[in-house]
Amino acid sequence: MEPTTTTSDSDASNSSSSTYPICLCTFLVGLDFNLIATAIPVITSEFNSTRDIGWYGAAFMVSMCASQPLAGKMYTLFPKKMAYLSYLLLFEVGSLVCALAPSSRALIAGRAIAGFETGVWTGVMGSSFSIASIVGPVIAGGFAQNVTWRWCFWINLPIGGAAAVVFFALVHLRPAPTEFPPLKNKLGSIDGLGLVLFAGSITMLLLALQWGGIEYAWSSSVVVGLLVGFGVVFILFVFWTVRQKEEALIPPRLFTVNRNPALLCAAAFFVNGPFQVIIYWLPVWFQGVLSASPTKSGIDFFPTVISDVLAAFIGAGIVTQLGWWNPFLIFAEILGGVGYSLASNLSHLAMQASLPQDLVPLGSSTLLAVISTSCAIFAAIGQAVFQRQLQVNLGKVVSSEVVERIIDSGVTDVDQIVGANMLRRVIDKYSESVTNTFYIPAVAPVLSFFLLLGCKWISVKSKQSATTARKEKDDAEKGQTHNRGRR
């Protein structure tokens, strides 16, 4: 008797067994992504690093945006299982560096290492990421208040180890034809120069935003040099990308299909990054201004996160049923909190609907790279605005020496620097400085709104119908081949 298990049955079984370790790894990334924001005020108090708040997010995001297209190449050229596990190991190393960090700079370095791993995992199993978004702030608050903030990173080690074991044991992937060429050919197809140019240009921009008007005057040779360097290197990256064509880090073919991919990427840039300002500075306001404990801060963050997650699920469901994403994506720009997740989630659906099937993976990875770049840049902008506002506002009530001491201390240490008679006035100015950063996520989505108005209307259902028809045709051809073989 011939075995009755078909190839499709085997693939379905393997897909099912792969789901659990991938969900676990995605949960791990989501946890890391959401833990640090609540712990930042406590971290700044230990390292006296209020100046570095933006870098804790920016370092992670720069690595993430640089690794996103690279991860896609690695996944295509090398055995997928080993590529996944290698990136997971890199994430664990970054978490270990963060957990052991003796200084703020070491913590930033650890965040940069960990960010390289998320290029593989981000964008899959959104529900696992959403769950991590909900529990992450509360877990971080509990660790920071009752144990140590370092456990926000220690926790990644056992979870990551368990994920690696389960992934290694359960996931069995067939080698793709692209995995067989010689190693030299594989390495030659990786756009290393493109990666260096892209990451280098963004790093120079972040340094200019971080230092401009704070460490150095905007007209100083250092800041001007960084801005000019950013412009020159980024232009070189664009020319190199056009020259490399399909071998480029981000192949330009993606933007020639129709106008939607470019508009969706530009719109996502002005939504996802600005929302990072809320994620990183709202806990600063809770703990530094309201004197909330880290745990209370995590709980107070609940309304933002829960509405965020619910909007993502409900919005995706409605669009899947109706087909048209344009009105919902445009409406999302008008809202805050709920609108962010709705816009972020629908951007991915819109990108998939706007591209032919063979370009969907490229479109998804490019959109994620743009989002990560946006998050890094706006985290630096938020830091620049916050620090500048802090200098100006505090300078109205205390001396410049006290202002520098407050900035060089931690978020929760203000009451140890100024006397009780001045504390209320200083806290009010501190609050004003934090809330001024929230104008960034209030204004930036306006640009996104107008960009989305230019998008071509393409229904998700038309893509689904085409995919279903193609699948039915393939199944019919397989059935005919099978019947001829039996005869």
Short mmCIF file of C-alpha atoms in Angstrom, two decimals:
data_model
loop_
_atom_site.label_atom_id
_atom_site.label_comp_id
_atom_site.label_asym_id
_atom_site.label_seq_id
_atom_site.Cartn_x
_atom_site.Cartn_y
_atom_site.Cartn_z
CA MET A 1 0.00 0.00 0.00
CA GLU A 2 1.27 3.47 -0.90
CA PRO A 3 1.52 6.06 1.88
CA THR A 4 -1.45 8.41 1.89
CA THR A 5 0.38 11.47 3.27
CA THR A 6 0.71 14.00 0.48
CA THR A 7 3.27 16.73 0.12
CA SER A 8 0.69 19.33 1.02
CA ASP A 9 -0.23 17.37 4.15
CA SER A 10 3.42 17.28 5.14
CA ASP A 11 3.84 20.99 4.47
CA ALA A 12 0.75 21.78 6.53
CA SER A 13 2.01 19.70 9.44
CA ASN A 14 5.42 21.33 9.27
CA SER A 15 3.83 24.78 9.06
CA SER A 16 1.78 24.03 12.17
CA SER A 17 4.80 22.82 14.14
CA SER A 18 6.77 25.88 13.03
CA THR A 19 4.13 28.28 14.33
CA TYR A 20 4.83 27.80 18.04
CA PRO A 21 8.60 28.49 18.08
CA ILE A 22 8.14 31.43 15.71
CA CYS A 23 5.43 32.84 18.01
CA LEU A 24 7.77 32.40 20.98
CA CYS A 25 10.60 34.22 19.20
CA THR A 26 8.25 37.00 18.11
CA PHE A 27 6.99 37.33 21.68
CA LEU A 28 10.63 37.64 22.79
CA VAL A 29 11.31 40.48 20.34
CA GLY A 30 8.06 42.21 21.29
CA LEU A 31 8.94 41.92 24.96
CA ASP A 32 12.37 43.46 24.42
CA PHE A 33 10.85 46.19 22.26
CA ASN A 34 8.38 47.19 24.99
CA LEU A 35 10.28 46.52 28.22
CA ILE A 36 12.91 49.23 28.07
CA ALA A 37 10.58 52.26 27.77
CA THR A 38 9.12 51.78 31.27
CA ALA A 39 12.57 51.10 32.72
CA ILE A 40 14.25 54.15 31.13
CA PRO A 41 13.65 56.58 34.06
CA VAL A 42 15.29 54.11 36.47
CA ILE A 43 18.16 53.47 34.04
CA THR A 44 18.85 57.20 33.72
CA SER A 45 18.99 57.48 37.51
CA GLU A 46 21.66 54.78 37.73
CA PHE A 47 23.78 56.05 34.85
CA ASN A 48 22.96 59.80 35.18
CA SER A 49 22.05 59.64 31.51
CA THR A 50 18.98 61.75 30.78
CA ARG A 51 20.88 62.89 27.68
CA ASP A 52 20.80 59.32 26.31
CA ILE A 53 17.06 58.56 26.47
CA GLY A 54 16.67 58.85 22.70
CA TRP A 55 19.70 56.66 22.02
CA TYR A 56 18.27 53.68 23.92
CA GLY A 57 15.65 53.42 21.20
CA ALA A 58 17.61 54.87 18.27
CA ALA A 59 20.53 52.40 18.54
CA PHE A 60 18.11 49.48 18.48
CA MET A 61 16.22 50.89 15.50
CA VAL A 62 19.28 51.80 13.41
CA SER A 63 20.52 48.23 13.63
CA MET A 64 17.04 46.94 12.93
CA CYS A 65 16.55 49.04 9.80
CA ALA A 66 20.02 48.14 8.48
CA SER A 67 19.51 44.43 9.12
CA GLN A 68 15.99 44.15 7.68
CA PRO A 69 16.97 43.94 3.98
CA LEU A 70 20.15 42.04 4.90
CA ALA A 71 18.12 39.47 6.82
CA GLY A 72 15.99 38.85 3.76
CA LYS A 73 19.13 38.15 1.72
CA MET A 74 20.56 35.84 4.39
CA TYR A 75 17.26 33.98 4.61
CA THR A 76 17.28 33.46 0.83
CA LEU A 77 20.93 32.48 0.35
CA PHE A 78 21.67 30.38 3.42
CA PRO A 79 19.84 27.53 5.20
CA LYS A 80 16.82 29.22 6.74
CA LYS A 81 16.98 27.33 10.00
CA MET A 82 20.60 28.29 10.66
CA ALA A 83 19.96 31.89 9.61
CA TYR A 84 17.09 32.19 12.11
CA LEU A 85 19.09 30.64 14.92
CA SER A 86 22.16 32.78 14.15
CA TYR A 87 20.12 35.97 14.42
CA LEU A 88 18.52 34.69 17.61
CA LEU A 89 22.01 34.10 19.05
CA LEU A 90 22.97 37.66 18.11
CA PHE A 91 19.89 38.94 19.92
CA GLU A 92 20.84 36.96 23.03
CA VAL A 93 24.37 38.39 22.93
CA GLY A 94 22.94 41.92 22.71
CA SER A 95 20.63 41.21 25.66
CA LEU A 96 23.56 39.90 27.69
CA VAL A 97 25.59 43.04 26.95
CA CYS A 98 22.63 45.18 28.09
CA ALA A 99 22.13 43.14 31.26
CA LEU A 100 25.81 43.48 32.21
CA ALA A 101 26.23 47.06 30.97
CA PRO A 102 28.48 49.07 33.33
CA SER A 103 27.62 52.36 31.63
CA SER A 104 25.06 54.05 29.44
CA ARG A 105 27.27 53.68 26.36
CA ALA A 106 27.60 49.94 26.94
CA LEU A 107 23.82 49.69 27.20
CA ILE A 108 23.44 51.56 23.90
CA ALA A 109 25.96 49.17 22.28
CA GLY A 110 23.97 46.19 23.55
CA ARG A 111 20.77 47.66 22.14
CA ALA A 112 22.48 48.06 18.76
CA ILE A 113 23.60 44.40 18.76
CA ALA A 114 20.12 43.20 19.73
CA GLY A 115 18.54 45.31 17.00
CA PHE A 116 20.26 43.32 14.25
CA GLU A 117 18.30 40.21 15.20
CA THR A 118 14.85 41.69 14.84
CA GLY A 119 15.23 41.94 11.07
CA VAL A 120 14.26 38.26 10.88
CA TRP A 121 11.41 38.19 13.37
CA THR A 122 9.61 41.51 13.07
CA GLY A 123 6.55 41.40 10.86
CA VAL A 124 5.46 37.82 11.60
CA MET A 125 2.98 36.52 14.13
CA GLY A 126 1.60 39.97 15.02
CA SER A 127 -0.58 38.58 17.80
CA SER A 128 2.47 37.41 19.75
CA PHE A 129 4.01 40.85 19.38
CA SER A 130 0.75 42.44 20.52
CA ILE A 131 0.60 40.28 23.66
CA ALA A 132 4.18 41.27 24.46
CA SER A 133 3.19 44.92 23.97
CA ILE A 134 0.50 44.57 26.63
CA VAL A 135 2.47 42.69 29.30
CA GLY A 136 5.87 44.27 28.58
CA PRO A 137 5.43 47.64 30.35
CA VAL A 138 4.02 46.01 33.52
CA ILE A 139 6.78 43.38 33.63
CA ALA A 140 9.40 46.08 33.13
CA GLY A 141 7.88 48.18 35.91
CA GLY A 142 7.90 45.21 38.28
CA PHE A 143 11.53 44.41 37.51
CA ALA A 144 12.70 48.03 37.79
CA GLN A 145 10.88 48.59 41.08
CA ASN A 146 11.34 45.27 42.89
CA VAL A 147 14.49 43.68 41.47
CA THR A 148 16.63 45.59 38.96
CA TRP A 149 16.06 47.01 35.49
CA ARG A 150 18.73 44.60 34.25
CA TRP A 151 16.19 41.80 34.47
CA CYS A 152 14.45 43.44 31.50
CA PHE A 153 17.36 41.95 29.53
CA TRP A 154 18.21 38.90 31.64
CA ILE A 155 14.71 37.57 30.95
CA ASN A 156 15.53 37.33 27.24
CA LEU A 157 18.18 34.67 27.85
CA PRO A 158 16.01 31.79 29.17
CA ILE A 159 13.13 32.63 26.82
CA GLY A 160 15.51 32.83 23.87
CA GLY A 161 17.20 29.58 24.88
CA ALA A 162 13.86 27.80 25.08
CA ALA A 163 12.82 29.27 21.73
CA ALA A 164 16.05 28.06 20.10
CA VAL A 165 15.62 24.51 21.42
CA VAL A 166 11.98 24.31 20.33
CA PHE A 167 12.76 25.87 16.97
CA PHE A 168 15.66 23.47 16.33
CA ALA A 169 13.58 20.45 17.30
CA LEU A 170 10.30 21.26 15.55
CA VAL A 171 11.12 23.31 12.49
CA HIS A 172 12.25 21.39 9.41
CA LEU A 173 12.59 23.46 6.25
CA ARG A 174 13.38 22.27 2.77
CA PRO A 175 16.48 23.83 1.19
CA ALA A 176 15.72 26.35 -1.53
CA PRO A 177 17.58 26.35 -4.88
CA THR A 178 19.23 29.65 -3.89
CA GLU A 179 21.04 27.88 -1.02
CA PHE A 180 23.18 25.66 -3.28
CA PRO A 181 25.57 28.09 -5.06
CA PRO A 182 29.17 28.32 -3.73
CA LEU A 183 29.79 30.47 -0.66
CA LYS A 184 31.80 32.96 -2.73
CA ASN A 185 28.84 33.59 -5.02
CA LYS A 186 26.50 33.98 -2.05
CA LEU A 187 28.73 36.53 -0.34
CA GLY A 188 29.12 38.38 -3.63
CA SER A 189 25.37 38.83 -3.93
CA ILE A 190 25.11 40.53 -0.52
CA ASP A 191 25.16 44.30 -0.93
CA GLY A 192 27.74 45.01 1.77
CA LEU A 193 28.63 48.46 0.45
CA GLY A 194 24.96 49.42 0.29
CA LEU A 195 24.54 48.36 3.91
CA VAL A 196 27.57 50.43 5.01
CA LEU A 197 26.42 53.50 3.07
CA PHE A 198 22.86 53.29 4.38
CA ALA A 199 23.76 52.65 8.03
CA GLY A 200 26.57 55.22 7.91
CA SER A 201 24.37 57.98 6.51
CA ILE A 202 21.62 57.39 9.08
CA THR A 203 24.15 57.29 11.93
CA MET A 204 25.59 60.67 10.89
CA LEU A 205 22.08 62.14 10.77
CA LEU A 206 21.30 60.79 14.25
CA LEU A 207 24.52 62.22 15.68
CA ALA A 208 23.76 65.62 14.14
CA LEU A 209 20.25 65.60 15.61
CA GLN A 210 21.55 64.46 18.98
CA TRP A 211 24.36 67.00 19.26
CA GLY A 212 22.90 69.98 17.38
CA GLY A 213 22.07 72.86 19.71
CA ILE A 214 23.04 70.76 22.77
CA GLU A 215 26.65 69.59 22.67
CA TYR A 216 27.56 71.82 19.71
CA ALA A 217 25.95 74.81 18.03
CA TRP A 218 23.97 74.02 14.89
CA SER A 219 26.46 76.18 12.97
CA SER A 220 29.50 74.34 14.37
CA SER A 221 31.82 72.44 12.05
CA VAL A 222 30.94 69.15 13.77
CA VAL A 223 27.18 69.37 13.22
CA VAL A 224 27.45 70.90 9.73
CA GLY A 225 29.99 68.24 8.80
CA LEU A 226 27.69 65.47 9.99
CA LEU A 227 24.71 66.88 8.06
CA VAL A 228 26.77 67.31 4.89
CA GLY A 229 28.21 63.83 5.38
CA PHE A 230 24.71 62.41 5.74
CA GLY A 231 23.57 64.08 2.51
CA VAL A 232 26.61 63.00 0.49
CA VAL A 233 26.66 59.40 1.75
CA PHE A 234 22.91 58.99 1.31
CA ILE A 235 23.11 60.26 -2.28
CA LEU A 236 25.92 57.76 -2.88
CA PHE A 237 23.65 55.06 -1.46
CA VAL A 238 20.88 56.02 -3.90
CA PHE A 239 23.27 55.99 -6.89
CA TRP A 240 24.72 52.67 -5.76
CA THR A 241 21.22 51.20 -5.37
CA VAL A 242 20.26 52.25 -8.92
CA ARG A 243 23.51 50.78 -10.26
CA GLN A 244 23.13 47.46 -8.44
CA LYS A 245 19.50 46.98 -9.53
CA GLU A 246 18.29 43.56 -8.31
CA GLU A 247 21.44 43.02 -6.23
CA ALA A 248 20.91 46.23 -4.25
CA LEU A 249 20.03 46.30 -0.56
CA ILE A 250 16.62 47.71 -1.58
CA PRO A 251 16.05 46.88 -5.29
CA PRO A 252 14.59 49.94 -7.08
CA ARG A 253 12.16 47.73 -9.06
CA LEU A 254 9.84 47.87 -6.06
CA PHE A 255 9.00 51.52 -6.71
CA THR A 256 8.29 51.18 -10.45
CA VAL A 257 5.19 48.93 -10.19
CA ASN A 258 2.86 51.78 -9.20
CA ARG A 259 2.96 54.85 -6.97
CA ASN A 260 1.64 53.10 -3.85
CA PRO A 261 4.85 51.51 -2.47
CA ALA A 262 6.68 54.86 -2.40
CA LEU A 263 3.70 56.71 -0.91
CA LEU A 264 3.05 54.00 1.69
CA CYS A 265 6.69 53.99 2.79
CA ALA A 266 6.72 57.79 3.04
CA ALA A 267 3.43 57.81 4.96
CA ALA A 268 4.64 55.12 7.37
CA PHE A 269 7.76 57.20 8.01
CA PHE A 270 5.64 60.02 9.47
CA VAL A 271 3.45 57.73 11.61
CA ASN A 272 5.54 54.99 13.20
CA GLY A 273 8.57 57.08 14.15
CA PRO A 274 6.63 59.91 15.81
CA PHE A 275 4.71 57.41 17.93
CA GLN A 276 8.04 56.28 19.42
CA VAL A 277 8.20 59.68 21.10
CA ILE A 278 5.07 58.76 23.05
CA ILE A 279 6.39 55.29 23.88
CA TYR A 280 9.69 56.60 25.29
CA TRP A 281 8.67 59.90 26.90
CA LEU A 282 5.30 59.00 28.41
CA PRO A 283 7.00 56.82 31.10
CA VAL A 284 9.37 59.75 31.72
CA TRP A 285 6.34 61.95 32.38
CA PHE A 286 4.68 59.33 34.60
CA GLN A 287 7.76 58.73 36.75
CA GLY A 288 9.57 62.06 36.56
CA VAL A 289 6.59 64.42 36.81
CA LEU A 290 3.84 62.42 38.55
CA SER A 291 6.35 60.52 40.73
CA ALA A 292 4.66 57.23 39.79
CA SER A 293 6.49 54.02 40.62
CA PRO A 294 7.80 51.97 37.67
CA THR A 295 5.01 49.41 38.21
CA LYS A 296 2.33 52.12 38.33
CA SER A 297 3.87 53.66 35.22
CA GLY A 298 3.53 50.35 33.37
CA ILE A 299 -0.12 50.05 34.44
CA ASP A 300 -0.83 53.66 33.42
CA PHE A 301 0.54 52.80 29.98
CA PHE A 302 -2.21 50.17 29.54
CA PRO A 303 -4.82 52.39 27.81
CA THR A 304 -2.36 53.33 25.07
CA VAL A 305 -1.25 49.76 24.45
CA ILE A 306 -4.62 48.00 24.69
CA SER A 307 -6.39 50.45 22.37
CA ASP A 308 -3.39 50.10 20.08
CA VAL A 309 -3.67 46.30 19.90
CA LEU A 310 -7.46 46.22 19.57
CA ALA A 311 -7.35 48.71 16.71
CA ALA A 312 -4.82 46.55 14.87
CA PHE A 313 -6.97 43.42 15.07
CA ILE A 314 -10.35 45.07 14.42
CA GLY A 315 -9.04 47.27 11.62
CA ALA A 316 -7.36 44.37 9.82
CA GLY A 317 -10.54 42.30 10.12
CA ILE A 318 -12.78 45.01 8.68
CA VAL A 319 -10.43 45.73 5.77
CA THR A 320 -10.12 42.02 4.99
CA GLN A 321 -13.92 41.77 4.77
CA LEU A 322 -14.55 44.99 2.84
CA GLY A 323 -11.41 44.97 0.72
CA TRP A 324 -10.72 48.72 0.62
CA TRP A 325 -7.93 49.91 2.92
CA ASN A 326 -7.59 53.53 1.72
CA PRO A 327 -10.38 55.19 3.78
CA PHE A 328 -9.40 53.39 6.99
CA LEU A 329 -5.71 54.19 6.56
CA ILE A 330 -6.48 57.84 5.88
CA PHE A 331 -8.86 58.02 8.86
CA ALA A 332 -6.20 56.45 11.10
CA GLU A 333 -3.97 59.49 10.56
CA ILE A 334 -6.58 61.67 12.26
CA LEU A 335 -6.46 59.61 15.45
CA GLY A 336 -3.75 59.20 18.06
CA GLY A 337 -2.92 56.00 19.92
CA VAL A 338 -5.60 53.88 18.27
CA GLY A 339 -4.77 55.43 14.92
CA TYR A 340 -1.08 54.57 15.16
CA SER A 341 -1.57 50.82 15.30
CA LEU A 342 -4.40 50.91 12.79
CA ALA A 343 -2.21 52.85 10.35
CA SER A 344 0.82 50.65 10.99
CA ASN A 345 -1.07 47.41 10.51
CA LEU A 346 -3.01 48.56 7.46
CA SER A 347 0.19 49.84 5.83
CA HIS A 348 1.38 46.24 5.55
CA LEU A 349 -1.96 45.07 4.13
CA ALA A 350 -1.93 47.97 1.67
CA MET A 351 1.62 47.17 0.56
CA GLN A 352 0.72 43.53 -0.05
CA ALA A 353 -2.40 44.49 -2.01
CA SER A 354 -0.44 46.98 -4.14
CA LEU A 355 2.26 44.58 -5.32
CA PRO A 356 2.39 41.44 -7.46
CA GLN A 357 2.98 38.31 -5.40
CA ASP A 358 6.67 37.97 -6.26
CA LEU A 359 7.37 41.47 -4.89
CA VAL A 360 5.41 41.14 -1.64
CA PRO A 361 8.38 39.88 0.48
CA LEU A 362 10.55 42.70 -0.86
CA GLY A 363 7.82 45.26 -0.21
CA SER A 364 7.25 44.03 3.34
CA SER A 365 10.95 44.08 4.24
CA THR A 366 11.41 47.54 2.70
CA LEU A 367 8.41 48.92 4.59
CA LEU A 368 9.81 47.52 7.84
CA ALA A 369 13.21 49.05 7.06
CA VAL A 370 11.58 52.46 6.49
CA ILE A 371 9.59 52.13 9.73
CA SER A 372 12.74 51.24 11.69
CA THR A 373 14.62 54.16 10.16
CA SER A 374 11.74 56.46 11.06
CA CYS A 375 11.73 55.22 14.65
CA ALA A 376 15.47 55.83 14.98
CA ILE A 377 15.32 59.33 13.50
CA PHE A 378 12.29 60.49 15.48
CA ALA A 379 13.72 59.06 18.71
CA ALA A 380 16.73 61.32 18.13
CA ILE A 381 14.47 64.27 17.24
CA GLY A 382 12.47 63.66 20.42
CA GLN A 383 15.66 63.66 22.48
CA ALA A 384 16.85 66.89 20.85
CA VAL A 385 13.52 68.64 21.45
CA PHE A 386 13.25 67.39 25.03
CA GLN A 387 16.77 68.35 26.00
CA ARG A 388 16.59 71.77 24.37
CA GLN A 389 13.21 72.50 25.98
CA LEU A 390 14.58 71.32 29.32
CA GLN A 391 17.47 73.78 29.08
CA VAL A 392 15.22 76.69 28.11
CA ASN A 393 12.36 75.99 30.53
CA LEU A 394 14.47 75.13 33.58
CA GLY A 395 16.66 78.16 32.87
CA LYS A 396 13.65 80.34 33.72
CA VAL A 397 13.51 79.15 37.35
CA VAL A 398 17.01 77.92 38.31
CA SER A 399 20.62 78.76 37.49
CA SER A 400 22.43 77.28 34.49
CA GLU A 401 24.58 75.17 36.84
CA VAL A 402 21.48 73.54 38.34
CA VAL A 403 20.04 73.01 34.86
CA GLU A 404 23.15 71.07 33.82
CA ARG A 405 23.04 69.02 37.02
CA ILE A 406 19.41 68.06 36.35
CA ILE A 407 20.15 67.10 32.74
CA ASP A 408 23.22 65.11 33.79
CA SER A 409 21.25 63.24 36.46
CA GLY A 410 18.42 60.73 36.18
CA VAL A 411 14.76 61.40 35.49
CA THR A 412 13.71 60.52 39.05
CA ASP A 413 16.54 62.41 40.81
CA VAL A 414 15.26 65.98 40.49
CA ASP A 415 14.12 66.14 44.13
CA GLN A 416 17.70 65.41 45.23
CA ILE A 417 19.08 68.40 43.33
CA VAL A 418 16.68 71.25 44.12
CA GLY A 419 15.20 72.27 47.46
CA ALA A 420 11.58 71.71 48.50
CA ASN A 421 10.77 75.39 47.98
CA MET A 422 11.71 75.19 44.28
CA LEU A 423 10.72 71.59 43.54
CA ARG A 424 7.16 72.29 42.38
CA ARG A 425 8.25 74.99 39.92
CA VAL A 426 11.05 72.80 38.56
CA ILE A 427 8.70 69.82 38.13
CA ASP A 428 6.23 72.04 36.27
CA LYS A 429 8.97 73.10 33.85
CA TYR A 430 10.08 69.48 33.53
CA SER A 431 6.50 68.54 32.67
CA GLU A 432 6.31 71.30 30.09
CA SER A 433 9.52 70.05 28.47
CA VAL A 434 8.23 66.48 28.20
CA THR A 435 4.82 67.48 26.86
CA ASN A 436 6.44 69.71 24.23
CA THR A 437 7.93 66.56 22.67
CA PHE A 438 4.38 65.27 22.11
CA TYR A 439 3.82 67.96 19.47
CA ILE A 440 5.98 65.77 17.21
CA PRO A 441 3.47 62.87 17.00
CA ALA A 442 0.65 65.42 16.86
CA VAL A 443 1.98 67.20 13.76
CA ALA A 444 3.91 64.57 11.75
CA PRO A 445 0.88 62.41 10.79
CA VAL A 446 -0.58 65.42 8.95
CA LEU A 447 2.07 64.85 6.28
CA SER A 448 1.17 61.17 6.21
CA PHE A 449 -2.49 62.08 5.70
CA PHE A 450 -1.77 64.03 2.51
CA LEU A 451 0.61 61.35 1.20
CA LEU A 452 -2.07 58.68 1.58
CA LEU A 453 -4.56 60.78 -0.36
CA GLY A 454 -2.36 60.18 -3.40
CA CYS A 455 -2.47 56.38 -3.13
CA LYS A 456 -4.13 54.36 -5.85
CA TRP A 457 -7.25 52.49 -4.67
CA ILE A 458 -6.52 48.75 -4.85
CA SER A 459 -8.80 46.31 -3.05
CA VAL A 460 -7.34 43.61 -0.83
CA LYS A 461 -10.07 41.30 -2.16
CA SER A 462 -8.81 41.57 -5.73
CA LYS A 463 -5.46 40.25 -4.56
CA GLN A 464 -7.15 37.49 -2.56
CA SER A 465 -9.27 36.48 -5.57
CA ALA A 466 -6.23 36.32 -7.83
CA THR A 467 -4.33 34.22 -5.28
CA THR A 468 -7.29 31.85 -4.83
CA ALA A 469 -7.73 31.44 -8.59
CA ARG A 470 -4.03 30.73 -9.04
CA LYS A 471 -4.09 28.16 -6.24
CA GLU A 472 -7.17 26.43 -7.69
CA LYS A 473 -5.50 26.30 -11.10
CA ASP A 474 -2.32 24.79 -9.62
CA ASP A 475 -4.35 22.23 -7.66
CA ALA A 476 -6.28 21.27 -10.80
CA GLU A 477 -3.07 20.82 -12.78
CA LYS A 478 -1.59 18.69 -9.99
CA GLY A 479 -4.77 16.57 -9.94
CA GLN A 480 -4.64 16.01 -13.70
CA THR A 481 -0.98 15.02 -13.50
CA HIS A 482 -1.73 12.61 -10.66
CA ASN A 483 -4.63 11.01 -12.58
CA ARG A 484 -2.52 10.56 -15.72
CA GLY A 485 0.18 8.93 -13.60
CA ARG A 486 -2.33 6.45 -12.14
CA ARG A 487 -3.62 5.54 -15.61
#
